[in-house]
Amino acid sequence: MFAKAFRVKSNTAIKGSDRRKLRADVTAAFPTLGTDQVTEVVPGKEELNIVKLYAHRGDAVTVYVSGGNPILFELEKNLYPTVYTLWSYPDLLPTFITWPLVLEKLVGGADLMLPGLVVPPAGLPQVQQGDLCAIALAGNRAPVAIGVAAVSTSEMLTSGLRGKGFSVLHTYQDHLWRSGDKSSPPSIAPLDLDLPDVTEEKRSTQADPALQEDMRHLTLEGVEEENGEVHQMCGEKTLSEASEDPSIGGLNPDPTDSKTLQEQMDELLQRCFLHALKCRVKKADLPLLTSTFLGSHMFSCCPEGRQLDIKKSSYKKLSKFLQQMQQEQIIQVKELSKGVESIVAVDWKHPRITAFVIPEPSPTSQTIQEGSREQPYHPPDIKPLYCVPATMTLLFQESGHKRGSVLEGSEVRTIIINYARKKDLVDADNKNLVKLDPILCDSILEKSEQHTVMKLPWDSLLTRCLEKLQPAYQVTFPGQEPVVKKGKICPIEITLARRAYNKKVTLVRNLEVYGLDPCAVAAVLQQRCQASTTVMPAPGTKDGLQVQIQGNQVHHLGRLLLEEYQLPRKHIQGLEKAPKPGKKK
């Protein structure tokens, strides 16, 4: 369902009544969860968003997002957990096991066929047709997919494990997973009674050529390429090679798994803090707003695949964490204005900063993220052009151009100069003036000027000519063919508006014109500004979207567009609406 990119319709914070209803729905859908566990899945005070989207096949899906990760999604009034939730509650659903080689096909949108199942000594879990199930890989109990059973367990066994087993709805590494922090599955040891020894299973598979041949030619339904053919699992790797390949599935043990989530977040918080001070903050940056330090520096130092969330740490608030760092005499924090704290001093010679070693991304982590990492944004090359209108056809036809021809400014200049010289229109007494013949008069002069203006300076002649031509522009994105469009390019518009209870919001539109994904920009701004963001249809447009950010965030938005995305300032309107810095008394 999420094998291809989806389109977000709206992203709003959940209401209290909807939060209570969601808890009741979770309790009803997953009765094995206790009251405390339901509260963990649907937290009482933490930010929880409702994202309404359309999958690539047109299905309307409601996704519930907590802590930046999708935790549940609702389709046709049925509630489903995501892999992020199942990693915390691996026994929430009946779990079936398959081989790591199969994961790639599941991510591509395939359904799971019964020959791909691994049958443990204790037998397959007992399910009925239509039951919701989890799918895990051999050697790790952390689910990597969620699907609906196509047949009951008894029918699976009766068929000799032939045919379609599960309709897969969501997988690790699909687009729904990518909308979260893109973390890898934890390493959860399989139960002794549930899974046979993988080494013995590999030996038996290698010893049985028929079984190996079945696995090689296992057909996974549901994935169609553009030419309409169905994907088949390639037989280039044997089952043993797939099991030994560390790049498949990303299920390597992580030594941090022995620590609690809170301890891991405390460790990540301190790591990002020290990394930011050592590499990003300079003495000239002080005093530095604590919110800016978090949004622009600490978040940037967070390792790829992990998400910094202070609410999940033991400190709960940034101010408490910075107070602790101040007690250790690493930094000094002061309230320079009422309610606004800033870092005013840093001891860069402190043993904790000098001893901190800047971490390098591990090759395994790079391999896992390689397939899902978004390409860095490069701004398009935008070139102004001019289109010949009907009223100027006679002026340009001698140079071989007709109505609708698209020209660059330098080409227009050359054509006008050659025309004037060919017609001997340059004033003999003053070379800076050009005499206007009937064609030039009809092309560039107003009706009231045609009997009064006989000569024009070169610069005025060229300027008037460009003004009379119809505007056009050429956009060239890196690695793509240039695209020419008529009219003026729409600038990125930044406006401020007020919503209920006189709350101020920042709106930005026309991001798509410059190759920017509004959903991706909203996700970045949500972290940078530490404020809620919403993507909604832009009024007055057919398919355009606009991003809404809580509060006046023009300053953050300007830095993102100008410094990080490197868009020219002339293509951005509304930067002057940024809040003015308070006057020092």
Coordinates of C-alpha atoms in Angstrom, one line a residue:
M1 CA 0.0 0.0 0.0
F2 CA 2.9 2.4 0.8
A3 CA 5.4 1.0 -1.7
K4 CA 5.1 4.3 -3.6
A5 CA 4.9 7.9 -2.5
F6 CA 1.5 9.0 -1.0
R7 CA -0.1 12.5 -1.1
V8 CA -0.8 14.2 2.2
K9 CA -4.2 15.9 2.5
S10 CA -3.9 17.4 6.0
N11 CA -1.8 17.2 9.1
T12 CA -3.4 18.4 12.3
A13 CA -3.0 18.0 16.1
I14 CA -5.4 15.6 17.7
K15 CA -8.2 16.9 19.9
G16 CA -8.8 15.6 23.4
S17 CA -12.0 13.8 22.5
D18 CA -10.4 12.2 19.5
R19 CA -7.5 11.1 21.6
R20 CA -9.9 9.3 24.0
K21 CA -11.7 7.7 21.2
L22 CA -8.4 6.5 19.7
R23 CA -7.5 4.8 23.0
A24 CA -10.9 3.1 23.0
D25 CA -10.4 1.9 19.4
V26 CA -6.9 0.6 20.3
T27 CA -8.2 -1.3 23.3
A28 CA -11.0 -2.8 21.2
A29 CA -8.7 -3.7 18.2
F30 CA -5.8 -5.1 20.4
P31 CA -7.3 -6.7 23.5
T32 CA -4.0 -8.2 24.6
L33 CA -2.7 -4.7 25.4
G34 CA -3.1 -3.6 29.0
T35 CA -4.3 -0.2 30.2
D36 CA -0.7 1.0 30.8
Q37 CA 0.4 -0.2 27.4
V38 CA -2.5 1.5 25.6
T39 CA -1.5 4.7 27.4
E40 CA 2.1 4.2 26.1
V41 CA 0.8 3.7 22.5
V42 CA -1.5 6.7 22.7
P43 CA 0.2 9.1 25.2
G44 CA -1.9 11.5 27.2
K45 CA 0.1 14.7 26.9
E46 CA 2.7 14.2 24.2
E47 CA 2.0 15.7 20.8
L48 CA -0.1 13.4 18.6
N49 CA -1.0 14.3 15.0
I50 CA -3.6 13.1 12.7
V51 CA -2.4 12.9 9.1
K52 CA -4.9 12.2 6.3
L53 CA -3.4 11.0 3.1
Y54 CA -4.1 9.3 -0.2
A55 CA -2.1 6.2 -1.1
H56 CA -0.8 5.9 -4.7
R57 CA -3.8 3.7 -5.6
G58 CA -6.2 6.3 -4.2
D59 CA -7.0 4.7 -0.9
A60 CA -7.9 7.2 1.8
V61 CA -5.8 6.5 4.9
T62 CA -5.6 8.2 8.3
V63 CA -2.2 8.0 10.1
Y64 CA -1.6 8.8 13.7
V65 CA 1.9 10.2 14.4
S66 CA 3.5 10.4 17.8
G67 CA 7.1 11.6 18.5
G68 CA 7.6 12.0 14.7
N69 CA 6.9 8.4 14.0
P70 CA 3.7 6.9 12.5
I71 CA 2.3 4.6 15.2
L72 CA -1.1 3.5 13.8
F73 CA -3.0 3.8 10.5
E74 CA -6.7 3.5 9.8
L75 CA -8.1 2.1 6.5
E76 CA -11.8 1.5 5.9
K77 CA -12.4 1.9 9.7
N78 CA -9.9 -0.8 10.5
L79 CA -7.0 0.1 12.8
Y80 CA -3.5 -1.3 12.1
P81 CA -0.2 -0.8 13.9
T82 CA 3.0 0.3 12.1
V83 CA 6.3 -1.5 12.4
Y84 CA 7.4 1.3 14.8
T85 CA 4.7 0.2 17.2
L86 CA 5.3 -3.5 16.7
W87 CA 9.0 -3.1 17.6
S88 CA 7.9 -2.0 21.0
Y89 CA 5.2 -4.8 21.2
P90 CA 6.5 -7.6 19.1
D91 CA 3.9 -10.1 20.4
L92 CA 0.9 -7.8 19.6
L93 CA 0.0 -9.9 16.5
P94 CA 0.4 -13.5 15.5
T95 CA 3.9 -13.6 13.8
F96 CA 4.9 -15.6 10.8
I97 CA 8.5 -15.9 9.7
T98 CA 10.1 -15.7 6.3
W99 CA 13.6 -15.4 4.9
P100 CA 15.6 -12.1 4.6
L101 CA 15.8 -12.5 0.8
V102 CA 12.0 -12.0 0.7
L103 CA 12.1 -8.6 2.4
E104 CA 13.2 -6.7 -0.7
K105 CA 10.1 -8.0 -2.6
L106 CA 7.8 -7.1 0.2
V107 CA 9.1 -3.6 0.3
G108 CA 8.4 -3.3 -3.4
G109 CA 4.7 -4.0 -2.8
A110 CA 4.5 -7.8 -3.2
D111 CA 2.3 -10.0 -1.2
L112 CA 3.8 -12.9 0.7
M113 CA 3.3 -16.4 -0.8
L114 CA 3.1 -19.5 1.4
P115 CA 6.3 -21.2 0.0
G116 CA 8.3 -18.3 1.6
L117 CA 7.2 -19.2 5.1
V118 CA 9.6 -20.8 7.7
V119 CA 7.7 -23.4 9.7
P120 CA 9.0 -23.5 13.3
P121 CA 9.0 -26.8 15.4
A122 CA 6.0 -25.5 17.4
G123 CA 4.0 -25.1 14.1
L124 CA 2.4 -22.0 12.5
P125 CA 0.4 -19.6 14.6
Q126 CA -3.4 -20.3 14.4
V127 CA -5.2 -17.6 12.4
Q128 CA -8.4 -17.3 10.4
Q129 CA -8.8 -15.8 7.0
G130 CA -8.8 -12.0 7.3
D131 CA -6.8 -11.9 10.6
L132 CA -4.2 -9.3 11.0
C133 CA -0.7 -10.8 11.2
A134 CA 2.9 -9.6 11.6
I135 CA 5.8 -10.9 9.4
A136 CA 9.4 -11.2 10.8
L137 CA 12.7 -12.5 9.4
A138 CA 14.5 -15.6 10.4
G139 CA 16.8 -14.9 13.3
N140 CA 15.0 -11.8 14.6
R141 CA 11.5 -11.5 16.2
A142 CA 11.2 -7.8 15.3
P143 CA 8.3 -7.6 12.7
V144 CA 9.2 -6.1 9.3
A145 CA 5.7 -6.2 7.7
I146 CA 2.0 -6.2 8.5
G147 CA -0.5 -8.1 6.5
V148 CA -3.9 -9.8 6.4
A149 CA -4.1 -13.6 6.2
A150 CA -5.5 -14.7 2.8
V151 CA -6.4 -18.1 4.2
S152 CA -6.6 -19.8 7.6
T153 CA -3.7 -21.8 9.1
S154 CA -5.5 -25.1 8.5
E155 CA -6.0 -24.1 4.8
M156 CA -2.3 -23.2 4.6
L157 CA -1.3 -26.7 5.8
T158 CA -3.9 -28.4 3.6
S159 CA -2.6 -26.7 0.5
G160 CA 1.0 -27.9 1.3
L161 CA 2.0 -24.2 1.7
R162 CA 1.2 -23.3 -1.9
G163 CA -0.5 -20.2 -3.1
K164 CA -1.0 -16.7 -1.6
G165 CA -0.5 -16.4 2.2
F166 CA -0.8 -12.7 3.1
S167 CA -1.9 -9.5 1.6
V168 CA 0.8 -7.1 2.8
L169 CA -0.3 -3.6 3.9
H170 CA 2.9 -2.0 5.3
T171 CA 6.6 -2.9 5.6
Y172 CA 9.8 -1.7 7.0
Q173 CA 11.5 0.7 4.4
D174 CA 8.3 1.6 2.7
H175 CA 7.1 5.2 2.4
L176 CA 5.1 5.1 5.6
W177 CA 8.2 4.0 7.5
R178 CA 10.2 6.7 5.7
S179 CA 7.9 9.4 7.1
G180 CA 9.2 8.5 10.6
D181 CA 12.8 8.6 11.9
K182 CA 13.8 5.8 9.6
S183 CA 15.2 3.7 12.4
S184 CA 16.1 0.1 11.8
P185 CA 14.4 -2.9 13.4
P186 CA 15.8 -3.8 16.9
S187 CA 17.4 -7.1 17.4
I188 CA 14.9 -9.3 19.3
A189 CA 16.0 -12.9 20.0
P190 CA 13.6 -15.5 18.6
L191 CA 11.8 -17.7 21.1
D192 CA 13.4 -21.2 21.3
L193 CA 10.1 -22.9 20.7
D194 CA 9.2 -20.7 17.8
L195 CA 12.2 -21.0 15.4
P196 CA 14.4 -23.8 14.3
D197 CA 18.1 -23.4 14.3
V198 CA 18.8 -21.2 11.2
T199 CA 22.1 -23.0 10.5
E200 CA 20.4 -26.4 10.4
E201 CA 17.6 -24.9 8.2
K202 CA 20.2 -23.6 5.8
R203 CA 21.9 -27.0 5.7
S204 CA 18.7 -28.8 5.0
T205 CA 17.8 -26.3 2.3
Q206 CA 21.1 -26.7 0.6
A207 CA 20.8 -30.5 0.9
D208 CA 17.4 -30.4 -0.7
P209 CA 17.7 -29.2 -4.3
A210 CA 14.0 -29.2 -4.9
L211 CA 13.3 -26.9 -1.9
Q212 CA 16.1 -24.6 -3.0
E213 CA 14.7 -24.5 -6.5
D214 CA 11.2 -23.6 -5.1
M215 CA 12.7 -20.8 -3.1
R216 CA 14.6 -19.5 -6.1
H217 CA 11.5 -19.3 -8.2
L218 CA 9.2 -18.2 -5.5
T219 CA 6.7 -15.8 -7.1
L220 CA 5.6 -12.8 -5.1
E221 CA 2.3 -11.3 -6.3
G222 CA 1.2 -7.8 -6.3
V223 CA 4.2 -5.9 -7.7
E224 CA 3.7 -4.6 -11.3
E225 CA 6.3 -2.7 -13.2
E226 CA 5.5 -0.1 -15.8
N227 CA 5.3 -2.8 -18.5
G228 CA 2.7 -4.7 -16.5
E229 CA 5.0 -7.7 -15.8
V230 CA 5.0 -9.3 -12.3
H231 CA 8.2 -9.3 -10.3
Q232 CA 9.8 -12.7 -9.5
M233 CA 12.4 -13.3 -6.9
C234 CA 15.8 -13.5 -8.5
G235 CA 17.6 -16.8 -8.2
E236 CA 21.1 -15.3 -8.2
K237 CA 21.6 -15.7 -4.4
T238 CA 21.2 -18.9 -2.6
L239 CA 19.3 -19.0 0.7
S240 CA 22.5 -19.4 2.6
E241 CA 24.0 -16.4 0.9
A242 CA 21.0 -14.3 1.7
S243 CA 21.0 -15.3 5.3
E244 CA 24.7 -14.4 5.6
D245 CA 24.3 -11.0 3.8
P246 CA 24.4 -8.4 6.5
S247 CA 23.0 -5.7 4.3
I248 CA 19.6 -7.5 3.9
G249 CA 17.0 -6.4 6.4
G250 CA 19.3 -4.3 8.6
L251 CA 18.9 -6.7 11.6
N252 CA 22.3 -6.6 13.1
P253 CA 22.4 -6.6 16.9
D254 CA 22.7 -3.2 18.6
P255 CA 24.6 -3.1 21.9
T256 CA 22.3 -0.2 23.0
D257 CA 19.3 -2.5 23.1
S258 CA 20.2 -3.6 26.6
K259 CA 19.5 0.0 27.8
T260 CA 16.1 1.4 28.4
L261 CA 14.7 3.9 25.9
Q262 CA 15.1 6.7 28.4
E263 CA 18.8 5.9 29.0
Q264 CA 19.4 5.7 25.2
M265 CA 17.7 9.1 24.7
D266 CA 19.8 10.6 27.6
E267 CA 22.9 9.3 25.9
L268 CA 21.9 10.6 22.5
L269 CA 21.0 14.0 24.0
Q270 CA 24.4 14.4 25.6
R271 CA 26.1 13.2 22.4
C272 CA 24.4 15.8 20.3
F273 CA 25.0 18.5 22.9
L274 CA 28.8 17.8 22.9
H275 CA 29.0 17.3 19.2
A276 CA 27.2 20.7 18.5
L277 CA 29.5 22.6 20.9
K278 CA 32.6 21.0 19.5
C279 CA 31.8 21.4 15.8
R280 CA 29.1 23.9 15.1
V281 CA 28.9 26.6 17.8
K282 CA 31.6 29.3 17.6
K283 CA 32.4 32.1 20.1
A284 CA 31.1 34.7 17.7
D285 CA 27.6 33.0 17.9
L286 CA 27.2 33.8 21.6
P287 CA 24.9 34.7 23.1
L288 CA 22.8 32.0 21.4
L289 CA 19.1 31.3 22.0
T290 CA 18.7 27.9 23.6
S291 CA 15.9 27.2 21.1
T292 CA 18.2 28.0 18.2
F293 CA 20.9 25.9 19.7
L294 CA 18.5 22.9 19.8
G295 CA 16.8 23.5 16.4
S296 CA 19.8 24.6 14.3
H297 CA 22.7 22.8 16.0
M298 CA 21.8 19.8 18.1
F299 CA 19.3 18.3 15.7
S300 CA 21.9 18.6 12.9
C301 CA 24.3 16.5 15.0
C302 CA 21.8 13.6 15.5
P303 CA 23.0 10.4 13.8
E304 CA 21.1 9.4 10.7
G305 CA 18.4 6.9 11.4
R306 CA 17.8 8.2 15.0
Q307 CA 15.5 11.0 16.2
L308 CA 16.3 13.3 19.1
D309 CA 13.2 13.6 21.4
I310 CA 13.8 15.4 24.7
K311 CA 10.4 14.4 26.0
K312 CA 11.6 10.7 26.0
S313 CA 14.7 11.5 28.1
S314 CA 14.8 11.7 31.8
Y315 CA 15.1 15.5 31.6
K316 CA 11.8 16.0 29.7
K317 CA 12.6 19.7 29.0
L318 CA 15.6 21.4 27.3
S319 CA 15.9 23.9 30.2
K320 CA 16.4 21.1 32.8
F321 CA 19.1 19.5 30.6
L322 CA 20.9 22.8 30.1
Q323 CA 20.8 23.4 33.8
Q324 CA 22.5 20.1 34.4
M325 CA 25.2 21.1 31.8
Q326 CA 25.6 24.4 33.6
Q327 CA 26.1 22.7 36.9
E328 CA 28.9 20.7 35.3
Q329 CA 30.3 24.1 34.2
I330 CA 30.3 23.3 30.5
I331 CA 28.1 26.2 29.6
Q332 CA 26.5 29.3 31.2
V333 CA 22.8 30.0 30.6
K334 CA 21.1 33.4 31.3
E335 CA 17.7 34.8 30.8
L336 CA 18.6 37.9 28.8
S337 CA 14.9 38.8 28.2
K338 CA 11.8 37.7 30.1
G339 CA 11.1 34.0 29.5
V340 CA 13.9 33.7 26.9
E341 CA 17.1 31.9 27.8
S342 CA 20.4 32.1 26.0
I343 CA 23.7 30.4 26.2
V344 CA 26.1 33.2 27.0
A345 CA 29.4 31.3 27.6
V346 CA 31.0 27.9 26.7
D347 CA 34.0 26.3 28.3
W348 CA 35.6 24.7 25.2
K349 CA 38.5 23.5 27.3
H350 CA 36.2 21.4 29.5
P351 CA 37.4 17.8 29.7
R352 CA 34.0 16.5 28.3
I353 CA 34.3 18.6 25.2
T354 CA 38.0 18.0 24.5
A355 CA 37.6 14.2 25.1
F356 CA 34.5 13.9 22.9
V357 CA 35.3 12.1 19.7
I358 CA 33.2 13.0 16.7
P359 CA 31.5 9.8 15.6
E360 CA 31.7 8.5 12.1
P361 CA 28.7 6.7 10.5
S362 CA 29.2 3.0 10.5
P363 CA 29.4 1.2 7.1
T364 CA 26.4 -0.9 8.2
S365 CA 24.3 2.1 8.9
Q366 CA 25.3 3.6 5.6
T367 CA 24.3 0.4 3.8
I368 CA 20.9 0.3 5.5
Q369 CA 20.1 3.8 4.7
E370 CA 21.5 3.9 1.2
G371 CA 18.3 2.7 -0.5
S372 CA 16.0 5.0 1.5
R373 CA 18.1 8.2 1.8
E374 CA 16.6 11.2 0.1
Q375 CA 18.8 12.9 -2.5
P376 CA 20.1 16.3 -1.3
Y377 CA 18.2 19.2 -2.8
H378 CA 19.8 21.3 -5.5
P379 CA 18.1 24.5 -6.6
P380 CA 17.0 24.7 -10.2
D381 CA 18.6 26.9 -12.8
I382 CA 16.1 29.6 -13.7
K383 CA 16.6 31.6 -16.9
P384 CA 14.3 34.5 -18.0
L385 CA 13.1 34.2 -21.6
Y386 CA 11.0 36.3 -24.0
C387 CA 8.2 35.2 -26.4
V388 CA 7.5 37.0 -29.6
P389 CA 3.9 38.4 -29.7
A390 CA 1.8 38.9 -32.8
T391 CA 2.3 42.7 -32.6
M392 CA 6.1 42.3 -33.0
T393 CA 6.1 39.6 -35.7
L394 CA 7.3 41.9 -38.5
L395 CA 10.2 43.1 -36.3
F396 CA 11.6 39.6 -35.7
Q397 CA 10.6 37.8 -38.9
E398 CA 13.7 39.1 -40.9
S399 CA 15.9 37.3 -38.4
G400 CA 14.0 34.0 -39.0
H401 CA 11.7 34.1 -35.9
K402 CA 8.0 34.0 -36.0
R403 CA 5.1 34.5 -33.5
G404 CA 5.6 32.4 -30.4
S405 CA 9.4 32.0 -30.8
V406 CA 11.3 31.9 -27.5
L407 CA 14.4 34.1 -27.1
E408 CA 17.0 34.9 -24.5
G409 CA 17.6 38.6 -23.6
S410 CA 21.0 38.6 -25.4
E411 CA 19.4 37.2 -28.6
V412 CA 16.8 40.0 -28.5
R413 CA 19.5 42.6 -28.1
T414 CA 21.5 41.2 -31.1
I415 CA 18.4 41.1 -33.3
I416 CA 17.4 44.7 -32.6
I417 CA 21.0 46.0 -33.1
N418 CA 21.3 44.1 -36.4
Y419 CA 17.8 45.3 -37.6
A420 CA 18.7 49.0 -36.9
R421 CA 22.0 48.7 -38.7
K422 CA 20.6 46.8 -41.6
K423 CA 17.8 49.4 -42.1
D424 CA 20.4 52.2 -41.6
L425 CA 18.4 53.6 -38.6
V426 CA 21.4 54.7 -36.5
D427 CA 21.5 58.5 -36.3
A428 CA 24.4 59.9 -38.3
D429 CA 25.0 62.8 -36.0
N430 CA 24.6 60.9 -32.7
K431 CA 25.4 57.2 -32.7
N432 CA 23.6 56.8 -29.4
L433 CA 20.2 57.5 -31.0
V434 CA 18.2 55.2 -33.3
K435 CA 15.6 56.5 -35.8
L436 CA 12.3 54.7 -35.5
D437 CA 10.8 53.3 -38.7
P438 CA 7.1 52.3 -39.0
I439 CA 7.8 48.7 -37.9
L440 CA 9.6 49.9 -34.7
C441 CA 6.9 52.5 -34.0
D442 CA 4.1 49.9 -34.2
S443 CA 6.1 47.5 -32.1
I444 CA 7.3 49.5 -29.1
L445 CA 5.6 52.9 -29.0
E446 CA 2.2 53.7 -27.5
K447 CA -0.4 55.1 -29.8
S448 CA 0.0 58.6 -28.3
E449 CA 3.7 58.5 -29.0
Q450 CA 3.7 57.4 -32.6
H451 CA 3.6 61.0 -34.0
T452 CA 5.8 62.6 -31.4
V453 CA 8.7 60.2 -30.7
M454 CA 11.0 59.9 -33.7
K455 CA 14.2 58.7 -32.1
L456 CA 15.2 56.8 -29.0
P457 CA 18.5 56.1 -27.2
W458 CA 19.8 52.5 -27.6
D459 CA 19.1 51.6 -23.9
S460 CA 15.6 52.9 -24.0
L461 CA 14.9 51.1 -27.3
L462 CA 16.1 47.8 -25.9
T463 CA 14.3 48.2 -22.6
R464 CA 11.0 49.0 -24.4
C465 CA 11.4 46.1 -26.7
L466 CA 11.9 43.7 -23.8
E467 CA 8.9 45.1 -22.0
K468 CA 6.7 44.5 -25.1
L469 CA 7.7 40.9 -25.4
Q470 CA 5.8 38.3 -23.5
P471 CA 7.6 36.9 -20.5
A472 CA 8.6 33.2 -20.3
Y473 CA 11.2 31.3 -18.3
Q474 CA 13.3 28.1 -18.5
V475 CA 13.7 25.8 -15.5
T476 CA 16.4 23.2 -15.4
F477 CA 16.6 20.8 -12.5
P478 CA 19.9 18.8 -12.0
G479 CA 20.0 15.8 -14.2
Q480 CA 16.8 16.7 -16.1
E481 CA 16.0 18.3 -19.5
P482 CA 15.2 22.0 -19.4
V483 CA 11.5 23.0 -19.3
V484 CA 10.3 26.2 -20.9
K485 CA 7.1 27.8 -19.7
K486 CA 5.2 30.9 -20.6
G487 CA 4.5 33.7 -18.2
K488 CA 6.5 34.8 -15.1
I489 CA 7.7 32.3 -12.6
C490 CA 5.7 32.3 -9.4
P491 CA 7.8 33.3 -6.4
I492 CA 7.7 31.4 -3.1
E493 CA 5.2 33.4 -1.2
I494 CA 5.5 33.8 2.6
T495 CA 2.6 35.3 4.4
L496 CA 1.3 35.7 8.0
A497 CA -2.2 35.0 9.0
R498 CA -4.3 34.7 12.2
R499 CA -6.3 31.7 13.2
A500 CA -8.6 30.9 16.1
Y501 CA -7.9 32.7 19.4
N502 CA -5.8 35.2 17.5
K503 CA -3.0 32.8 17.0
K504 CA -0.4 33.8 14.4
V505 CA 0.7 31.3 11.7
T506 CA 3.1 31.4 8.8
L507 CA 2.0 30.2 5.4
V508 CA 4.3 29.4 2.5
R509 CA 3.2 28.3 -1.0
N510 CA 4.6 27.6 -4.5
L511 CA 7.3 25.3 -3.2
E512 CA 6.6 22.8 -5.9
V513 CA 7.6 25.2 -8.6
Y514 CA 11.2 25.0 -7.3
G515 CA 11.2 21.2 -6.9
L516 CA 10.6 21.3 -3.2
D517 CA 8.2 18.8 -1.6
P518 CA 5.8 20.7 0.8
C519 CA 5.6 17.6 3.1
A520 CA 9.4 17.3 3.4
V521 CA 9.7 21.1 4.0
A522 CA 7.0 20.9 6.7
A523 CA 8.8 18.0 8.4
V524 CA 12.1 20.0 8.5
L525 CA 10.4 23.1 9.8
Q526 CA 8.6 21.1 12.5
Q527 CA 12.0 20.2 13.9
R528 CA 13.7 23.5 13.3
C529 CA 11.0 25.6 14.7
Q530 CA 9.7 23.1 17.3
A531 CA 6.2 24.0 16.2
S532 CA 3.3 22.1 14.6
T533 CA 3.1 22.2 10.8
T534 CA 0.3 21.4 8.5
V535 CA 0.2 20.8 4.7
M536 CA -3.1 21.8 3.1
P537 CA -4.4 22.8 -0.4
A538 CA -3.4 26.3 -1.4
P539 CA -6.5 28.5 -2.0
G540 CA -7.0 29.5 -5.6
T541 CA -4.9 26.7 -7.1
K542 CA -6.0 23.4 -8.7
D543 CA -3.4 21.0 -7.2
G544 CA -1.1 23.4 -5.3
L545 CA -0.2 22.9 -1.6
Q546 CA 0.8 25.3 1.1
V547 CA 2.6 24.7 4.4
Q548 CA 1.3 26.2 7.6
I549 CA 3.6 26.7 10.6
Q550 CA 2.5 27.8 14.0
G551 CA 3.8 31.2 15.0
N552 CA 5.9 33.7 13.1
Q553 CA 8.6 31.5 11.6
V554 CA 9.7 33.6 8.7
H555 CA 13.2 33.9 10.1
H556 CA 13.6 30.1 10.2
L557 CA 12.0 29.7 6.8
G558 CA 14.3 32.3 5.3
R559 CA 17.4 30.6 6.6
L560 CA 16.2 27.3 5.3
L561 CA 15.4 28.6 1.8
L562 CA 18.3 31.0 1.4
E563 CA 21.2 29.2 3.2
E564 CA 20.4 25.5 3.1
Y565 CA 18.4 25.3 -0.2
Q566 CA 20.4 28.2 -1.7
L567 CA 17.4 29.7 -3.6
P568 CA 17.9 33.2 -4.9
R569 CA 16.4 35.9 -2.8
K570 CA 14.6 37.4 -5.8
H571 CA 12.4 34.3 -6.0
I572 CA 11.2 34.6 -2.4
Q573 CA 8.5 37.1 -1.3
G574 CA 7.7 37.9 2.3
L575 CA 11.1 37.7 4.0
E576 CA 10.6 41.2 5.4
K577 CA 7.8 39.8 7.6
A578 CA 10.3 38.2 10.0
P579 CA 9.9 39.4 13.6
K580 CA 12.2 42.3 14.4
P581 CA 14.7 41.7 17.2
G582 CA 13.8 43.3 20.5
K583 CA 15.5 46.6 21.3
K584 CA 18.0 46.4 24.1
K585 CA 17.2 48.7 27.0

